[in-house]
Amino acid sequence: MRIPSAIITSVAGMLLVLAGFWAANYSDLLPESASLNAPVYDELFKVLLAIGTVLLLGMTGLVVYSLVRFRRKDGDTLDGPAIEGNLSLELFWTVIPAVVVLFIGIYSYDIYDRMGGMADLNGHEAMHPNEQLASVRTSSQKDSERIWGGIAPTGNADVLPVEVTALQFAFIFHYPKQNITSGELHVPTGQMVELRMKANDVIHAFWVPQFRIKQDIIPGQTTMLSFTATKTGDYPIVCAELCGPYHGGMRSHVVVQDPGGFDAWIEKNSPPTLS
């Protein structure tokens, strides 16, 4: 007895959905999660991985089935039959991808908004404390302080400002409140950190895989990146934009410490004050 094609299609579709669900929830493809942004980003990654798994297995299975089922027989040199005018099939392969792409776009926008990417980068809440005290600034000063892109701090929590300078081939970190300059980034757990980044030469990119954050650093255009670390540890900072012959060696570290350890590091590295 021949099994109806509708049943075969339904069973294959359910198997593909189960495979996508398994890949999204039980495969361990991402590095350790170490910031508040990471779980939010991971939600989107799971959805994309599930959709990608369904498409990969479905399209591969269809191609393999077609190679076996419709393989040309020995001695057959004729062209295949010209089949056209299947409106239902054409609607299916047009509407379904359009709905999937629209869903991914809306969901990605929501994730980026929840991470702070749609906040007003040049609003009052995105200014450094010392900038908030400046009541009069020239237009050129305001333009130089403009933030051109990135993720702004969210909420009213205390923010640790850090100025980042990228150059071939290093990251330099400056803490304006403490007047500390360092070759590696030190931050405390549980506190929002605001990075204001500029490039001295070419385009660079600041990427910490464990934090799920990445932002281009563009000459002449200050960009911002905000995050809150949740786990102590030493995590790599990678330049993710080809910036020259030693691009692969442009690495640094973000050292996440508990608040007490961070305060001790600040005290140890603060310049001496004149009494």
Short mmCIF file of C-alpha atoms in Angstrom, two decimals:
data_model
loop_
_atom_site.label_atom_id
_atom_site.label_comp_id
_atom_site.label_asym_id
_atom_site.label_seq_id
_atom_site.Cartn_x
_atom_site.Cartn_y
_atom_site.Cartn_z
CA MET A 1 0.00 0.00 0.00
CA ARG A 2 1.40 3.35 -1.01
CA ILE A 3 1.67 5.98 1.73
CA PRO A 4 0.05 9.28 0.71
CA SER A 5 2.52 12.04 -0.04
CA ALA A 6 0.73 14.40 2.37
CA ILE A 7 1.52 12.06 5.29
CA ILE A 8 5.14 11.72 4.23
CA THR A 9 5.47 15.50 3.94
CA SER A 10 3.87 16.05 7.37
CA VAL A 11 6.13 13.49 9.07
CA ALA A 12 9.23 14.96 7.37
CA GLY A 13 8.18 18.45 8.46
CA MET A 14 7.75 17.34 12.08
CA LEU A 15 11.15 15.63 12.06
CA LEU A 16 12.76 18.79 10.70
CA VAL A 17 11.11 20.91 13.41
CA LEU A 18 12.31 18.48 16.10
CA ALA A 19 15.83 18.60 14.64
CA GLY A 20 15.77 22.40 14.71
CA PHE A 21 14.51 22.41 18.30
CA TRP A 22 17.27 20.00 19.36
CA ALA A 23 19.99 22.03 17.62
CA ALA A 24 18.79 25.24 19.26
CA ASN A 25 18.46 23.93 22.80
CA TYR A 26 20.94 21.08 23.16
CA SER A 27 23.91 22.00 20.97
CA ASP A 28 26.71 23.90 22.70
CA LEU A 29 28.11 26.21 20.03
CA LEU A 30 28.50 29.46 21.95
CA PRO A 31 31.27 30.38 24.40
CA GLU A 32 30.65 31.04 28.07
CA SER A 33 28.00 33.63 28.91
CA ALA A 34 29.51 36.41 31.03
CA SER A 35 27.35 39.54 30.64
CA LEU A 36 23.74 40.65 30.92
CA ASN A 37 23.61 41.05 27.14
CA ALA A 38 24.61 37.43 26.51
CA PRO A 39 21.30 35.69 27.42
CA VAL A 40 19.37 38.24 25.34
CA TYR A 41 21.57 37.66 22.30
CA ASP A 42 21.50 33.89 22.81
CA GLU A 43 17.71 33.93 22.39
CA LEU A 44 18.15 35.26 18.85
CA PHE A 45 20.98 32.82 18.14
CA LYS A 46 18.79 29.87 19.12
CA VAL A 47 16.01 31.01 16.81
CA LEU A 48 18.43 31.51 13.90
CA LEU A 49 20.09 28.15 14.57
CA ALA A 50 16.73 26.36 14.64
CA ILE A 51 15.62 27.97 11.36
CA GLY A 52 19.02 27.31 9.76
CA THR A 53 18.98 23.66 10.83
CA VAL A 54 15.50 23.13 9.36
CA LEU A 55 16.54 24.78 6.07
CA LEU A 56 19.86 22.91 5.84
CA LEU A 57 18.42 19.46 6.52
CA GLY A 58 15.29 20.09 4.48
CA MET A 59 17.09 21.37 1.39
CA THR A 60 19.83 18.73 1.63
CA GLY A 61 17.26 15.98 2.01
CA LEU A 62 15.28 17.27 -0.96
CA VAL A 63 18.38 17.40 -3.14
CA VAL A 64 19.48 13.87 -2.15
CA TYR A 65 15.94 12.53 -2.74
CA SER A 66 15.80 14.19 -6.16
CA LEU A 67 19.20 12.76 -7.14
CA VAL A 68 17.98 9.24 -6.33
CA ARG A 69 14.33 9.45 -7.36
CA PHE A 70 14.76 11.35 -10.62
CA ARG A 71 18.14 10.01 -11.70
CA ARG A 72 18.40 9.74 -15.48
CA LYS A 73 18.15 6.16 -16.70
CA ASP A 74 20.86 4.62 -18.87
CA GLY A 75 20.31 5.44 -22.51
CA ASP A 76 17.90 8.30 -21.81
CA THR A 77 19.16 11.36 -23.68
CA LEU A 78 15.91 13.31 -23.82
CA ASP A 79 15.16 16.50 -21.92
CA GLY A 80 12.98 16.23 -18.85
CA PRO A 81 9.31 17.22 -19.07
CA ALA A 82 8.61 20.96 -18.95
CA ILE A 83 6.39 21.45 -15.90
CA GLU A 84 5.09 24.94 -15.19
CA GLY A 85 2.07 26.79 -13.87
CA ASN A 86 1.92 25.31 -10.34
CA LEU A 87 0.48 28.34 -8.55
CA SER A 88 0.23 26.64 -5.15
CA LEU A 89 3.91 25.68 -5.17
CA GLU A 90 4.99 29.14 -6.30
CA LEU A 91 2.95 30.78 -3.53
CA PHE A 92 4.42 28.35 -0.99
CA TRP A 93 8.06 29.04 -1.81
CA THR A 94 7.39 32.79 -1.96
CA VAL A 95 5.18 33.38 1.08
CA ILE A 96 6.96 31.08 3.56
CA PRO A 97 10.46 32.62 3.07
CA ALA A 98 8.94 36.11 3.15
CA VAL A 99 7.22 35.39 6.48
CA VAL A 100 10.43 33.88 7.92
CA VAL A 101 12.56 36.85 6.84
CA LEU A 102 9.99 39.33 8.20
CA PHE A 103 9.86 37.47 11.53
CA ILE A 104 13.66 37.42 11.83
CA GLY A 105 13.86 41.13 11.05
CA ILE A 106 11.24 42.11 13.65
CA TYR A 107 12.70 39.78 16.28
CA SER A 108 16.26 41.03 15.63
CA TYR A 109 15.07 44.62 16.04
CA ASP A 110 13.46 43.70 19.37
CA ILE A 111 16.64 41.99 20.61
CA TYR A 112 18.81 44.96 19.60
CA ASP A 113 16.40 47.33 21.32
CA ARG A 114 16.49 45.26 24.53
CA MET A 115 20.30 45.40 24.46
CA GLY A 116 20.20 49.21 24.27
CA GLY A 117 20.97 49.62 20.58
CA MET A 118 17.93 51.82 19.89
CA ALA A 119 18.48 54.22 22.80
CA ASP A 120 19.35 57.87 22.21
CA LEU A 121 23.14 57.78 22.04
CA ASN A 122 23.46 61.56 22.29
CA GLY A 123 20.81 62.14 24.96
CA HIS A 124 21.41 63.44 28.45
CA GLU A 125 21.56 59.93 29.89
CA ALA A 126 24.41 58.95 27.54
CA MET A 127 26.76 61.75 28.64
CA HIS A 128 29.77 61.46 30.85
CA PRO A 129 29.38 63.07 34.28
CA ASN A 130 31.91 65.75 33.43
CA GLU A 131 29.98 66.53 30.23
CA GLN A 132 26.74 67.00 32.13
CA LEU A 133 28.40 69.79 34.13
CA ALA A 134 29.36 71.70 30.99
CA SER A 135 26.56 74.19 30.38
CA VAL A 136 28.09 75.98 27.38
CA ARG A 137 29.81 74.21 24.52
CA THR A 138 30.62 75.36 21.01
CA SER A 139 29.08 73.61 18.01
CA SER A 140 32.45 72.09 17.09
CA GLN A 141 32.81 70.68 20.61
CA LYS A 142 29.32 69.20 20.42
CA ASP A 143 30.07 67.67 17.04
CA SER A 144 33.30 66.11 18.32
CA GLU A 145 31.39 64.59 21.24
CA ARG A 146 28.66 63.16 19.03
CA ILE A 147 28.15 59.40 19.27
CA TRP A 148 27.68 57.93 15.81
CA GLY A 149 26.59 54.40 16.71
CA GLY A 150 26.61 51.66 19.28
CA ILE A 151 24.80 50.45 22.39
CA ALA A 152 23.94 53.02 25.06
CA PRO A 153 23.61 52.39 28.81
CA THR A 154 20.12 51.46 29.96
CA GLY A 155 18.41 52.31 33.24
CA ASN A 156 19.59 54.74 35.89
CA ALA A 157 22.33 52.59 37.40
CA ASP A 158 25.79 53.99 38.17
CA VAL A 159 27.92 53.85 35.01
CA LEU A 160 31.68 53.33 34.84
CA PRO A 161 33.01 55.42 31.90
CA VAL A 162 36.05 54.16 29.99
CA GLU A 163 37.63 55.78 26.94
CA VAL A 164 38.97 53.32 24.38
CA THR A 165 41.54 54.20 21.73
CA ALA A 166 42.19 51.68 18.94
CA LEU A 167 45.33 51.90 16.84
CA GLN A 168 47.53 49.60 14.84
CA PHE A 169 47.76 47.22 16.64
CA ALA A 170 46.52 47.69 20.21
CA PHE A 171 43.66 48.86 22.42
CA ILE A 172 44.38 51.57 25.00
CA PHE A 173 41.93 52.06 27.90
CA HIS A 174 41.66 55.29 29.88
CA TYR A 175 39.56 55.78 33.02
CA PRO A 176 38.79 59.53 33.08
CA LYS A 177 37.48 59.64 36.67
CA GLN A 178 40.53 57.84 38.08
CA ASN A 179 43.04 59.15 35.48
CA ILE A 180 44.31 55.61 34.82
CA THR A 181 45.58 54.40 31.45
CA SER A 182 45.94 50.66 30.88
CA GLY A 183 46.64 48.16 28.13
CA GLU A 184 43.89 45.86 29.40
CA LEU A 185 40.33 46.55 30.48
CA HIS A 186 39.41 46.01 34.14
CA VAL A 187 35.73 46.11 35.13
CA PRO A 188 33.70 45.06 38.19
CA THR A 189 30.82 42.62 38.14
CA GLY A 190 27.32 44.02 38.38
CA GLN A 191 28.13 47.56 37.20
CA MET A 192 27.25 49.06 33.84
CA VAL A 193 30.36 49.96 31.84
CA GLU A 194 30.25 52.58 29.08
CA LEU A 195 33.02 52.43 26.48
CA ARG A 196 33.53 55.50 24.30
CA MET A 197 35.70 54.37 21.44
CA LYS A 198 37.75 56.15 18.79
CA ALA A 199 40.31 55.02 16.21
CA ASN A 200 43.56 56.80 15.49
CA ASP A 201 44.17 55.34 12.03
CA VAL A 202 41.89 52.78 10.33
CA ILE A 203 38.65 50.96 11.13
CA HIS A 204 38.92 48.50 14.01
CA ALA A 205 36.30 46.49 15.90
CA PHE A 206 35.94 45.75 19.61
CA TRP A 207 34.65 42.20 20.19
CA VAL A 208 34.30 40.15 23.37
CA PRO A 209 32.70 36.79 22.44
CA GLN A 210 31.75 35.92 26.03
CA PHE A 211 29.86 39.22 26.37
CA ARG A 212 28.15 38.85 22.95
CA ILE A 213 29.07 42.44 22.07
CA LYS A 214 30.85 43.85 19.04
CA GLN A 215 31.19 47.40 17.76
CA ASP A 216 33.18 48.97 14.95
CA ILE A 217 35.60 51.75 15.89
CA ILE A 218 35.77 54.30 13.08
CA PRO A 219 38.26 57.16 12.61
CA GLY A 220 36.59 60.52 13.23
CA GLN A 221 33.35 58.97 14.50
CA THR A 222 33.10 58.13 18.19
CA THR A 223 31.14 54.95 18.89
CA MET A 224 29.78 53.58 22.15
CA LEU A 225 29.45 50.15 23.68
CA SER A 226 27.83 49.41 27.05
CA PHE A 227 27.67 46.17 29.00
CA THR A 228 27.40 44.72 32.49
CA ALA A 229 29.71 41.81 33.32
CA THR A 230 28.24 39.02 35.43
CA LYS A 231 31.11 36.54 35.94
CA THR A 232 34.63 37.14 37.16
CA GLY A 233 37.39 35.98 34.84
CA ASP A 234 39.80 36.93 32.09
CA TYR A 235 38.16 37.22 28.67
CA PRO A 236 39.77 37.96 25.29
CA ILE A 237 39.21 41.20 23.42
CA VAL A 238 39.53 40.66 19.68
CA CYS A 239 39.78 43.14 16.83
CA ALA A 240 37.16 41.77 14.43
CA GLU A 241 37.90 44.13 11.52
CA LEU A 242 40.84 43.62 9.16
CA CYS A 243 43.09 46.54 10.08
CA GLY A 244 46.51 45.73 8.66
CA PRO A 245 49.24 43.08 8.42
CA TYR A 246 49.26 42.38 12.19
CA HIS A 247 45.48 42.37 12.57
CA GLY A 248 45.56 38.79 13.92
CA GLY A 249 47.76 39.88 16.81
CA MET A 250 45.57 42.81 17.88
CA ARG A 251 44.34 41.26 21.10
CA SER A 252 43.80 42.40 24.65
CA HIS A 253 41.91 41.21 27.74
CA VAL A 254 38.99 42.31 29.84
CA VAL A 255 39.57 41.34 33.45
CA VAL A 256 36.29 41.06 35.33
CA GLN A 257 36.74 41.34 39.11
CA ASP A 258 34.42 41.44 42.08
CA PRO A 259 33.78 45.03 43.28
CA GLY A 260 36.34 44.72 46.08
CA GLY A 261 39.04 43.45 43.74
CA PHE A 262 38.29 46.18 41.21
CA ASP A 263 38.52 48.89 43.90
CA ALA A 264 41.88 47.44 44.95
CA TRP A 265 43.10 47.56 41.33
CA ILE A 266 41.96 51.18 41.03
CA GLU A 267 43.74 52.15 44.23
CA LYS A 268 46.92 50.36 43.20
CA ASN A 269 47.06 51.98 39.75
CA SER A 270 45.82 55.48 40.53
CA PRO A 271 48.50 58.16 40.09
CA PRO A 272 49.80 59.67 43.32
CA THR A 273 48.19 62.93 44.38
CA LEU A 274 50.17 65.94 45.46
CA SER A 275 49.49 66.86 49.09
#
